[in-house]
């Protein structure tokens, strides 16, 4: 096996030591470049917007409720909405329910929190199935209201 | 071949190939934005589907209570100069009439032409030249009401979403015709379309605000005085419009591109001849910067010194005029518009440039450089929970804060970008939403209130250090795994920048 002290082949000059070292350094640098390039960027703090949140948000904004915090999980839809006029607070739930009724495979519970500016103006909780029954015309609005848990 | 030559050859190939391989993955064009993007400020006049499909239950209860019977839907065109209008009226079985018309806001001038909050107003007594009425059932009438309701928070846009678009949308939704063919977008074309339909009615009243009254006994529309006379003969009194107090005639508003054309032509005459020459027979692209930094374009086509076309843009403009909304508003409101124009020019509020060849910035940097920098230097976006600090980026000041997520908010803005610690945008939210989450006693997850949407000024984040022409602005970010894709606005060719955090761009690709 050829080594550093192996005599050069006849007619060929031996490779200088410095060139061999340079070659090793270049190879190491290349290796570092390859490794760094292929390392995936850190994903710490990754937030994945939920498209279903956006769907409900869009419906709320279209009905005059901008800036609602919409959070949908497999267990519940939570909407926190702020209104500037306290008189509008009772109407928010109707808009949220209407929006939720259009979402595919919605969670089983809808929770609506309303704030008049920054003052709590009521929280209510209803089963999504009840809302869907009203939209389908199976129950009246009064019957739906009776199924709401308010606090 | 000497080993050293082989090593050098391998080095050259690796430096080119490896970053390119890494870059190719990042240059992959993501799915269309429509599949994963939601507008933060929805333009529901252009696409009011969410509102149409999700009415609030209180309104639903109201429509369910409407009686069965014969309704009428009428489509109107007011073709008067210089301001035209389109609107609808719905006549209920009991004779009640509800008129609806879509308007831009009254504040400002140029800024309200584009993406400004529209208003639905009661057009019970608006002037009209032509109308067409259809007898419909309750279901169709409710559809028309639903559409009017969906537009009440709509966004007004001179070219895409004006009063005539509203009328046309109601017609589409109800399956009724306002034109034999095509889509009217301006009062003139709406009037032409209506006039060609069988059963169209031209307003014969001298006072164009007066409604031709529908006489239920004869089933015809007639002038109000004739109807009263006929009713007297029958021993009955005419039923007046009981829809409530009528709206006064709406003051002059620029609502449609034709209105804008007429306005500009009215002002051109006051412009000195040397300035008129500049625009004569030219195509001019006006780029208007609003108070919020948003940019919109209007293309003017001149024949001689007369504006003959007003469109959202113009191909191969001869001139580009950059102006602020405020400067344009002052000029058009001034008694001496020329002096006001020259003052604005001196202040730099207006800039005129001959059309430049389309040039797209070539992006330097590679995936390797960006990643190496991130690994070797601390990210300026690292922040602890509850902490807040200021950042200077690309000449602007941002606030970086972390209530639940890392938020980057331009000073003075109500919107905030949700970013990762390396600066990659992952979505958007508003201070209002952040506030609602903060107040909530229920537990919100970190995905709450985070949306994707096209951004405007925050796009500068990704291209710090790269010089882009002023009219090529980053407007369309889309979050990806570890990079953000931006679409350049303007320029001859649409293009994408793929950018990472810390202000470096990975590469450049075509849309």
XYZ file of C-alpha atoms in Angstrom:
662
model
C 0.000 0.000 0.000
C 1.467 3.360 -0.945
C 2.434 5.607 1.944
C 4.103 8.885 2.566
C 7.528 7.317 2.307
C 6.880 5.195 -0.677
C 9.268 6.034 -3.415
C 7.630 7.733 -6.343
C 7.076 5.857 -9.529
C 9.888 6.265 -11.953
C 9.604 9.561 -13.850
C 7.035 11.091 -11.452
C 7.684 13.600 -8.721
C 6.457 12.798 -5.224
C 3.373 14.742 -4.020
C 4.525 17.434 -1.680
C 3.421 17.035 1.912
C 1.836 20.456 1.997
C -0.368 19.579 -0.926
C -1.552 16.438 0.765
C -2.410 18.416 3.890
C -4.245 20.987 1.777
C -6.209 18.246 0.126
C -7.239 16.805 3.467
C -8.297 20.244 4.679
C -10.339 20.822 1.536
C -11.995 17.465 1.953
C -12.825 18.250 5.579
C -14.222 21.645 4.627
C -16.359 20.007 1.981
C -17.601 17.540 4.500
C -18.568 20.352 6.865
C -20.328 22.177 4.035
C -22.310 19.099 3.126
C -23.267 18.405 6.725
C -24.348 21.984 7.457
C -26.305 22.247 4.231
C -28.225 19.110 4.903
C -29.012 19.875 8.547
C -32.699 20.858 8.823
C -33.400 24.217 10.421
C -34.646 24.121 13.981
C -38.403 24.044 14.234
C -38.649 25.320 17.772
C -41.747 27.380 18.307
C -43.419 26.106 15.149
C -47.034 27.170 15.021
C -49.350 25.593 12.523
C -52.358 27.734 11.661
C -55.535 25.704 11.637
C -57.467 26.221 8.444
C -60.737 25.489 10.250
C -60.059 28.424 12.560
C -59.739 30.562 9.485
C -63.043 29.353 8.115
C -64.911 30.326 11.254
C -62.987 33.574 11.548
C -63.908 34.458 7.979
C -67.593 33.881 8.623
C -67.485 35.987 11.785
C -65.695 38.832 10.049
C -68.166 38.687 7.193
C -70.939 39.173 9.717
C -69.355 42.130 11.400
C -67.254 40.513 14.123
C -63.594 41.096 13.313
C -60.713 40.040 15.502
C -62.348 37.056 17.115
C -59.943 34.549 18.621
C -61.012 31.238 17.132
C -59.634 27.981 18.461
C -60.888 24.644 17.230
C -59.741 21.368 18.704
C -61.210 17.929 18.414
C -63.123 18.538 21.641
C -64.535 22.032 21.249
C -64.721 25.195 19.268
C -63.755 28.151 21.436
C -64.459 31.670 20.220
C -63.467 34.705 22.237
C -64.923 37.865 20.760
C -64.776 41.485 21.826
C -67.554 43.889 20.943
C -67.409 47.642 21.311
C -71.098 47.968 22.078
C -72.505 45.995 24.990
C -75.864 45.782 23.198
C -74.231 43.621 20.527
C -72.970 41.045 23.010
C -76.072 38.786 22.959
C -75.963 38.586 19.149
C -72.454 37.182 18.943
C -73.461 33.655 19.763
C -75.932 33.514 16.867
C -73.208 34.418 14.444
C -70.773 31.936 15.940
C -73.328 29.182 15.845
C -74.153 29.958 12.254
C -70.476 29.850 11.347
C -69.871 26.630 13.223
C -72.818 24.960 11.549
C -71.034 25.242 8.216
C -67.740 23.663 9.258
C -67.172 20.102 8.152
C -66.851 17.655 11.067
C -67.105 20.296 13.762
C -66.220 19.515 17.361
C -69.098 18.439 19.588
C -69.223 21.582 21.738
C -69.248 25.297 20.934
C -68.076 27.729 23.612
C -68.555 31.435 23.042
C -66.957 34.064 25.261
C -67.969 37.651 24.727
C -66.227 40.711 26.079
C -67.652 44.195 25.944
C -64.321 45.848 25.214
C -62.416 44.146 28.045
C -65.297 43.382 30.393
C -66.692 39.835 30.382
C -70.165 39.875 28.885
C -71.046 36.229 29.229
C -69.949 32.775 28.235
C -72.236 30.171 26.787
C -71.823 26.569 25.838
C -73.976 24.496 23.527
C -73.718 21.198 21.774
C -73.035 21.498 18.096
C -75.698 18.912 17.364
C -78.364 21.229 18.795
C -77.243 24.030 16.502
C -77.309 21.694 13.565
C -80.846 20.631 14.512
C -81.974 24.266 14.428
C -80.315 24.935 11.083
C -82.017 21.832 9.712
C -85.330 23.119 10.995
C -85.824 20.286 13.473
C -86.109 22.596 16.460
C -87.051 26.218 16.960
C -84.723 28.954 18.111
C -86.465 28.985 21.494
C -85.798 25.283 21.916
C -82.170 25.816 20.991
C -81.825 28.596 23.529
C -83.088 26.250 26.230
C -80.212 23.904 25.527
C -77.576 26.568 26.085
C -75.531 26.581 29.271
C -74.827 30.177 30.091
C -72.518 31.676 32.677
C -5.053 11.830 -12.949
C -3.358 13.199 -9.911
C -5.367 12.754 -6.721
C -5.116 16.438 -5.947
C -6.813 17.266 -9.208
C -9.533 14.792 -8.380
C -10.019 16.398 -4.970
C -10.208 19.859 -6.460
C -12.659 18.664 -9.076
C -14.789 17.061 -6.402
C -14.647 20.281 -4.393
C -15.866 22.346 -7.323
C -18.681 19.962 -8.097
C -19.742 19.757 -4.445
C -19.839 23.492 -3.931
C -22.151 23.792 -6.889
C -24.222 20.657 -6.586
C -24.810 20.282 -2.858
C -26.246 23.734 -2.165
C -28.232 23.469 -5.350
C -29.684 20.169 -4.239
C -30.583 21.657 -0.893
C -31.933 24.729 -2.624
C -34.069 22.848 -5.112
C -36.203 21.453 -2.358
C -36.754 24.911 -0.961
C -37.534 26.356 -4.363
C -40.423 23.979 -4.820
C -43.556 26.010 -5.341
C -46.072 25.365 -2.566
C -49.746 24.683 -3.173
C -51.767 27.658 -4.363
C -52.435 30.109 -1.621
C -56.153 29.638 -1.941
C -55.802 26.174 -0.462
C -54.165 27.290 2.714
C -54.649 31.014 3.025
C -57.390 32.927 4.700
C -57.702 36.657 4.415
C -57.373 38.434 7.710
C -59.543 41.218 6.407
C -61.860 39.256 4.179
C -63.013 40.870 0.991
C -66.442 39.384 1.102
C -67.907 41.603 -1.522
C -65.741 39.859 -4.030
C -66.482 36.458 -2.630
C -69.160 36.608 0.032
C -69.517 32.854 0.177
C -68.695 32.531 3.885
C -71.340 35.076 4.804
C -73.862 33.548 2.454
C -73.256 30.093 3.801
C -73.086 31.075 7.423
C -75.755 33.622 8.252
C -76.310 34.306 11.897
C -79.149 32.408 13.456
C -81.053 35.535 14.438
C -81.256 36.590 10.806
C -82.122 33.039 9.858
C -85.065 33.223 12.255
C -86.191 36.479 10.594
C -86.166 35.010 7.118
C -88.018 31.949 8.294
C -90.780 34.250 9.521
C -91.285 35.943 6.158
C -94.663 35.173 4.607
C -95.198 33.119 1.534
C -96.585 34.955 -1.439
C -95.462 36.929 -4.433
C -92.364 39.077 -4.086
C -90.681 41.301 -6.638
C -87.022 42.000 -7.188
C -86.127 45.044 -9.264
C -82.698 45.955 -10.591
C -82.001 49.618 -11.217
C -79.448 51.632 -13.109
C -78.848 55.317 -12.633
C -76.879 56.367 -15.660
C -76.568 60.036 -14.835
C -73.254 61.843 -15.352
C -70.748 62.131 -13.853
C -71.806 59.747 -11.074
C -73.762 56.621 -11.880
C -75.160 53.943 -9.619
C -76.709 50.508 -9.544
C -79.037 49.209 -6.846
C -81.906 46.822 -6.148
C -85.262 46.874 -4.477
C -87.261 44.019 -3.025
C -91.013 44.363 -2.845
C -92.741 42.236 -0.211
C -96.271 40.824 -0.550
C -97.612 43.437 1.867
C -96.282 46.243 -0.293
C -93.211 46.965 1.816
C -90.207 47.859 -0.291
C -86.570 47.549 0.725
C -83.895 49.119 -1.431
C -80.217 48.200 -1.183
C -77.211 49.912 -2.694
C -73.485 49.349 -2.114
C -71.284 52.384 -1.594
C -67.685 53.244 -0.823
C -66.940 55.061 2.426
C -67.257 58.794 2.383
C -63.881 59.588 3.900
C -60.843 60.216 1.777
C -60.779 60.135 -1.976
C -58.343 57.823 -3.634
C -57.798 55.434 -0.776
C -61.448 54.493 -0.671
C -61.356 53.207 -4.221
C -59.482 50.122 -3.211
C -60.258 47.617 -0.519
C -62.030 50.093 1.694
C -64.930 49.056 3.910
C -68.074 49.310 1.825
C -71.492 50.322 3.058
C -74.883 48.900 2.285
C -77.423 51.708 2.309
C -81.155 51.973 1.823
C -81.695 53.108 -1.734
C -85.447 53.465 -1.547
C -85.546 56.818 -3.315
C -82.441 56.905 -5.484
C -82.667 58.302 -8.993
C -82.887 55.748 -11.744
C -83.074 55.634 -15.514
C -83.756 51.982 -16.229
C -85.074 49.110 -14.246
C -86.163 45.536 -14.725
C -88.459 43.773 -12.302
C -89.169 40.130 -11.755
C -91.892 38.399 -9.813
C -90.304 35.848 -7.544
C -91.231 33.507 -4.758
C -90.272 33.821 -1.149
C -87.187 31.631 -1.479
C -85.710 33.792 -4.235
C -86.494 36.958 -2.332
C -84.695 35.550 0.709
C -81.709 34.772 -1.507
C -81.618 38.405 -2.566
C -81.845 39.498 1.077
C -79.070 37.070 1.992
C -76.859 38.527 -0.714
C -77.506 42.100 0.354
C -76.752 41.072 3.911
C -73.528 39.380 2.866
C -72.356 42.555 1.171
C -73.051 44.852 4.089
C -69.556 44.359 5.481
C -68.053 43.900 2.070
C -64.970 45.574 0.748
C -65.409 48.242 -1.859
C -63.099 48.170 -4.862
C -63.435 50.439 -7.844
C -62.779 47.739 -10.417
C -63.798 44.504 -8.785
C -66.420 45.285 -6.221
C -68.526 48.349 -6.851
C -72.243 49.049 -6.741
C -72.853 47.408 -10.109
C -70.978 44.272 -9.081
C -73.337 44.047 -6.137
C -76.346 44.276 -8.446
C -74.862 41.674 -10.748
C -74.121 39.389 -7.835
C -77.713 39.537 -6.650
C -78.801 38.719 -10.188
C -76.435 35.756 -10.324
C -77.500 34.429 -6.974
C -81.208 34.681 -7.810
C -80.859 33.449 -11.380
C -82.297 36.664 -12.795
C -80.949 38.643 -15.734
C -79.674 42.194 -15.767
C -78.017 41.949 -19.153
C -78.553 39.762 -22.203
C -74.947 38.641 -22.045
C -71.798 39.486 -20.199
C -71.331 40.996 -16.778
C -72.043 44.670 -16.346
C -69.463 46.415 -14.253
C -70.445 50.030 -14.708
C -73.742 51.917 -14.573
C -73.584 52.602 -18.299
C -73.294 48.942 -19.234
C -75.869 48.026 -16.617
C -78.312 50.511 -18.135
C -77.583 49.180 -21.607
C -78.046 45.628 -20.433
C -81.311 46.301 -18.645
C -82.699 48.312 -21.546
C -82.264 45.340 -23.849
C -84.274 42.983 -21.700
C -87.958 42.396 -22.369
C -90.007 44.143 -19.735
C -87.394 46.787 -19.005
C -88.846 50.081 -17.825
C -87.426 53.480 -18.584
C -88.149 56.094 -15.964
C -90.638 58.449 -17.565
C -90.866 60.688 -14.530
C -89.289 64.083 -14.797
C -88.180 63.677 -11.209
C -85.980 60.644 -11.508
C -86.290 59.856 -7.830
C -89.924 59.044 -8.236
C -90.698 55.409 -8.442
C -92.883 53.904 -11.021
C -95.460 52.348 -8.810
C -96.596 48.777 -9.164
C -100.339 48.620 -9.354
C -101.384 45.218 -8.017
C -104.841 45.531 -9.496
C -103.651 45.830 -13.064
C -100.339 44.060 -12.535
C -98.463 46.842 -14.292
C -95.980 49.494 -13.412
C -97.142 53.028 -13.925
C -96.306 56.537 -12.875
C -97.314 57.261 -9.345
C -99.836 59.951 -10.283
C -101.455 57.623 -12.789
C -101.652 54.877 -10.208
C -103.276 57.193 -7.709
C -105.789 58.242 -10.299
C -106.534 54.653 -11.201
C -106.847 53.682 -7.556
C -109.254 56.574 -6.907
C -111.381 55.302 -9.688
C -111.410 51.947 -8.037
C -112.165 53.510 -4.653
C -108.856 52.476 -3.132
C -105.907 54.574 -2.066
C -102.397 54.057 -3.309
C -100.032 52.305 -0.957
C -97.001 54.463 -0.464
C -93.534 53.177 0.040
C -93.693 51.968 3.602
C -90.166 50.827 3.888
C -89.299 53.595 6.256
C -87.728 56.989 5.841
C -86.144 57.163 2.441
C -82.492 57.923 2.141
C -81.607 61.343 0.764
C -79.841 61.357 -2.525
C -76.319 60.223 -1.823
C -73.779 62.986 -2.347
C -71.249 62.817 -5.131
C -69.076 59.806 -4.809
C -66.690 58.175 -7.173
C -68.058 54.676 -7.369
C -67.115 53.185 -10.679
C -64.204 53.405 -13.121
C -66.357 55.561 -15.400
C -66.809 58.059 -12.608
C -63.053 58.201 -12.159
C -62.544 58.657 -15.869
C -64.978 61.554 -15.911
C -63.316 63.095 -12.867
C -59.842 62.937 -14.393
C -61.056 64.277 -17.738
C -62.682 67.132 -15.896
C -59.362 68.021 -14.283
C -57.088 67.486 -17.265
C -58.379 70.633 -18.888
C -56.920 72.670 -16.027
C -53.464 71.158 -16.452
C -50.800 73.213 -18.325
C -50.219 72.208 -21.901
C -46.695 70.947 -21.273
C -47.999 68.502 -18.675
C -50.873 67.498 -20.897
C -48.355 66.636 -23.595
C -46.704 64.185 -21.258
C -49.872 62.148 -21.049
C -51.154 62.632 -24.572
C -51.765 59.277 -26.282
C -49.913 57.514 -23.498
C -50.522 54.661 -21.152
C -49.958 55.736 -17.578
C -49.747 53.510 -14.559
C -50.661 55.272 -11.358
C -49.350 53.642 -8.198
C -51.148 55.004 -5.165
C -49.750 54.487 -1.689
C -52.392 54.621 1.011
C -51.978 55.907 4.513
C -51.334 52.387 5.756
C -48.558 51.780 3.244
C -50.719 49.634 0.992
C -50.260 50.105 -2.731
C -52.805 49.935 -5.485
C -52.561 50.597 -9.183
C -54.794 52.238 -11.757
C -54.029 52.205 -15.448
C -55.068 55.159 -17.580
C -55.157 55.077 -21.340
C -55.146 58.435 -23.076
C -56.352 59.218 -26.548
C -55.023 62.672 -27.113
C -55.432 64.252 -23.711
C -58.689 62.440 -22.979
C -58.804 59.434 -20.747
C -60.522 56.671 -22.641
C -59.780 53.735 -20.397
C -59.511 53.212 -16.659
C -58.457 49.717 -15.646
C -56.710 48.062 -12.704
C -53.456 48.127 -14.641
C -52.054 48.811 -18.063
C -49.630 46.859 -20.184
C -46.304 48.446 -20.978
C -47.003 51.827 -19.462
C -45.208 54.783 -20.914
C -45.021 56.362 -17.503
C -45.316 55.232 -13.963
C -46.623 57.805 -11.538
C -46.040 57.121 -7.875
C -48.188 59.178 -5.544
C -49.583 59.135 -2.055
C -53.295 59.038 -1.450
C -53.117 62.282 0.476
C -51.293 64.123 -2.276
C -53.786 63.028 -4.919
C -56.708 63.928 -2.713
C -55.302 67.416 -2.160
C -54.683 67.924 -5.863
C -58.157 66.944 -6.929
C -59.781 68.990 -4.196
C -57.644 72.082 -4.782
C -58.856 75.183 -6.532
C -55.429 75.422 -8.127
C -54.535 71.792 -8.753
C -51.409 72.657 -10.747
C -49.775 74.516 -7.879
C -50.798 71.811 -5.457
C -49.347 69.228 -7.817
C -46.041 71.058 -8.088
C -45.836 71.373 -4.324
C -46.430 67.672 -3.918
C -43.809 66.973 -6.542
C -41.294 69.097 -4.688
C -42.029 67.273 -1.453
C -41.480 63.917 -3.092
C -45.075 62.856 -2.627
C -45.336 62.373 -6.369
C -42.719 60.833 -8.602
C -42.961 60.263 -12.340
C -40.752 57.712 -14.023
C -40.499 56.586 -17.566
C -41.233 52.907 -17.768
C -38.184 50.868 -16.790
C -37.447 47.499 -18.256
C -38.700 44.769 -15.983
C -35.861 43.695 -13.827
C -36.074 41.102 -11.166
C -33.550 41.019 -8.368
C -31.174 38.135 -8.460
C -30.924 36.738 -5.071
C -27.597 35.950 -3.669
C -26.901 33.688 -0.791
C -27.431 30.031 -0.664
C -29.049 27.599 1.659
C -25.663 26.789 3.110
C -24.815 30.371 3.989
C -28.162 30.939 5.648
C -28.051 27.802 7.687
C -24.452 28.355 8.649
C -25.240 31.839 9.833
C -28.168 30.606 11.876
C -26.095 27.934 13.516
C -23.123 30.129 14.203
C -24.814 33.352 15.270
C -27.698 33.857 17.686
C -31.002 34.742 16.057
C -32.283 38.248 16.816
C -35.719 36.658 17.152
C -34.896 34.637 20.227
C -37.112 35.902 23.024
C -38.391 34.516 26.291
C -42.042 34.154 27.141
C -43.445 37.392 28.495
C -40.534 39.380 27.121
C -40.772 42.304 24.720
C -38.068 44.123 22.778
C -37.624 46.389 19.774
C -35.986 45.385 16.523
C -34.764 47.516 13.658
C -35.203 45.771 10.332
C -34.708 47.261 6.920
C -35.144 50.776 8.169
C -38.305 50.091 10.140
C -38.870 49.507 13.830
C -40.708 46.434 14.985
C -41.755 45.226 18.382
C -40.931 41.632 19.152
C -43.021 40.144 21.886
C -44.015 36.768 23.181
C -47.346 36.372 24.970
C -48.302 32.948 23.682
C -46.438 32.916 20.378
C -43.555 35.003 19.087
C -45.087 38.081 17.498
C -43.373 40.612 15.279
C -45.331 43.796 15.000
C -44.452 46.847 12.998
C -44.672 49.976 15.089
C -48.079 51.558 14.703
C -49.669 48.512 13.094
C -52.516 46.513 14.558
C -51.417 43.322 12.818
C -48.652 41.077 14.014
C -46.730 38.321 12.315
C -46.417 35.072 14.198
C -42.867 33.894 13.654
C -40.525 31.184 14.728
C -37.371 31.946 16.650
C -35.368 32.111 13.439
C -37.706 34.693 11.937
C -39.689 32.521 9.569
C -43.279 33.728 9.332
C -45.802 31.104 10.402
C -48.963 33.111 10.292
C -50.609 36.348 11.248
C -52.765 37.689 13.971
C -53.936 41.031 15.285
C -53.539 42.815 18.584
C -57.308 42.503 18.985
C -57.095 38.736 18.769
C -54.108 38.626 21.095
C -56.084 40.717 23.545
C -59.100 38.409 23.334
C -56.895 35.394 24.018
C -55.305 37.190 26.957
C -58.721 37.906 28.488
C -60.066 34.425 27.984
C -60.476 32.255 31.061
C -60.776 29.241 28.769
C -57.585 27.696 27.541
C -56.614 28.643 24.032
C -54.088 26.515 22.209
C -51.108 28.080 20.470
C -52.857 27.748 17.110
C -55.676 29.995 18.261
C -56.102 33.168 16.314
C -53.212 32.467 13.939
C -54.000 32.744 10.255
C -52.232 32.824 6.956
C -52.749 35.718 4.602
C -50.890 37.856 2.155
C -48.855 40.418 4.032
C -47.548 43.749 2.939
C -44.845 45.611 4.767
C -43.744 42.681 6.854
C -42.352 41.113 3.687
C -39.383 43.444 3.949
C -38.183 41.192 6.701
C -37.183 38.497 4.278
C -35.275 40.603 1.821
C -33.123 42.726 4.043
C -30.006 43.484 2.143
C -31.393 42.835 -1.327
C -32.343 45.770 -3.445
C -35.707 45.391 -5.050
C -37.286 48.062 -7.203
C -39.819 50.079 -5.264
C -42.744 48.785 -7.262
C -41.900 45.174 -6.624
C -43.178 44.558 -3.231
C -43.458 41.365 -1.308
C -47.079 40.729 -0.816
C -47.785 37.062 -0.533
C -46.052 35.022 2.105
C -46.955 31.422 2.618
C -45.524 29.542 5.545
C -43.581 26.417 4.784
C -41.593 24.079 6.941
C -38.635 26.316 7.457
C -38.885 28.933 4.768
C -41.334 31.534 3.650
C -42.418 31.966 0.096
C -43.131 35.447 -1.116
C -44.632 36.536 -4.369
C -43.317 39.663 -5.915
C -45.942 42.127 -6.969
C -45.398 44.132 -10.062
C -42.806 43.656 -12.736
C -43.356 41.968 -16.049
C -43.014 38.431 -14.735
C -44.473 37.153 -11.523
C -41.825 35.467 -9.464
C -41.323 33.897 -6.119
C -38.665 34.510 -3.546
C -37.998 31.740 -1.160
C -36.723 33.313 1.969
C -35.567 32.090 5.296
C -35.099 33.714 8.577
C -32.415 36.158 9.541
C -32.980 38.097 6.348
C -31.429 35.698 3.877
C -33.133 34.375 0.813
C -32.673 30.844 -0.318
C -33.344 31.333 -3.952
C -35.586 32.533 -6.656
C -38.070 30.800 -8.824
C -40.869 31.503 -11.185
C -44.483 31.488 -10.212
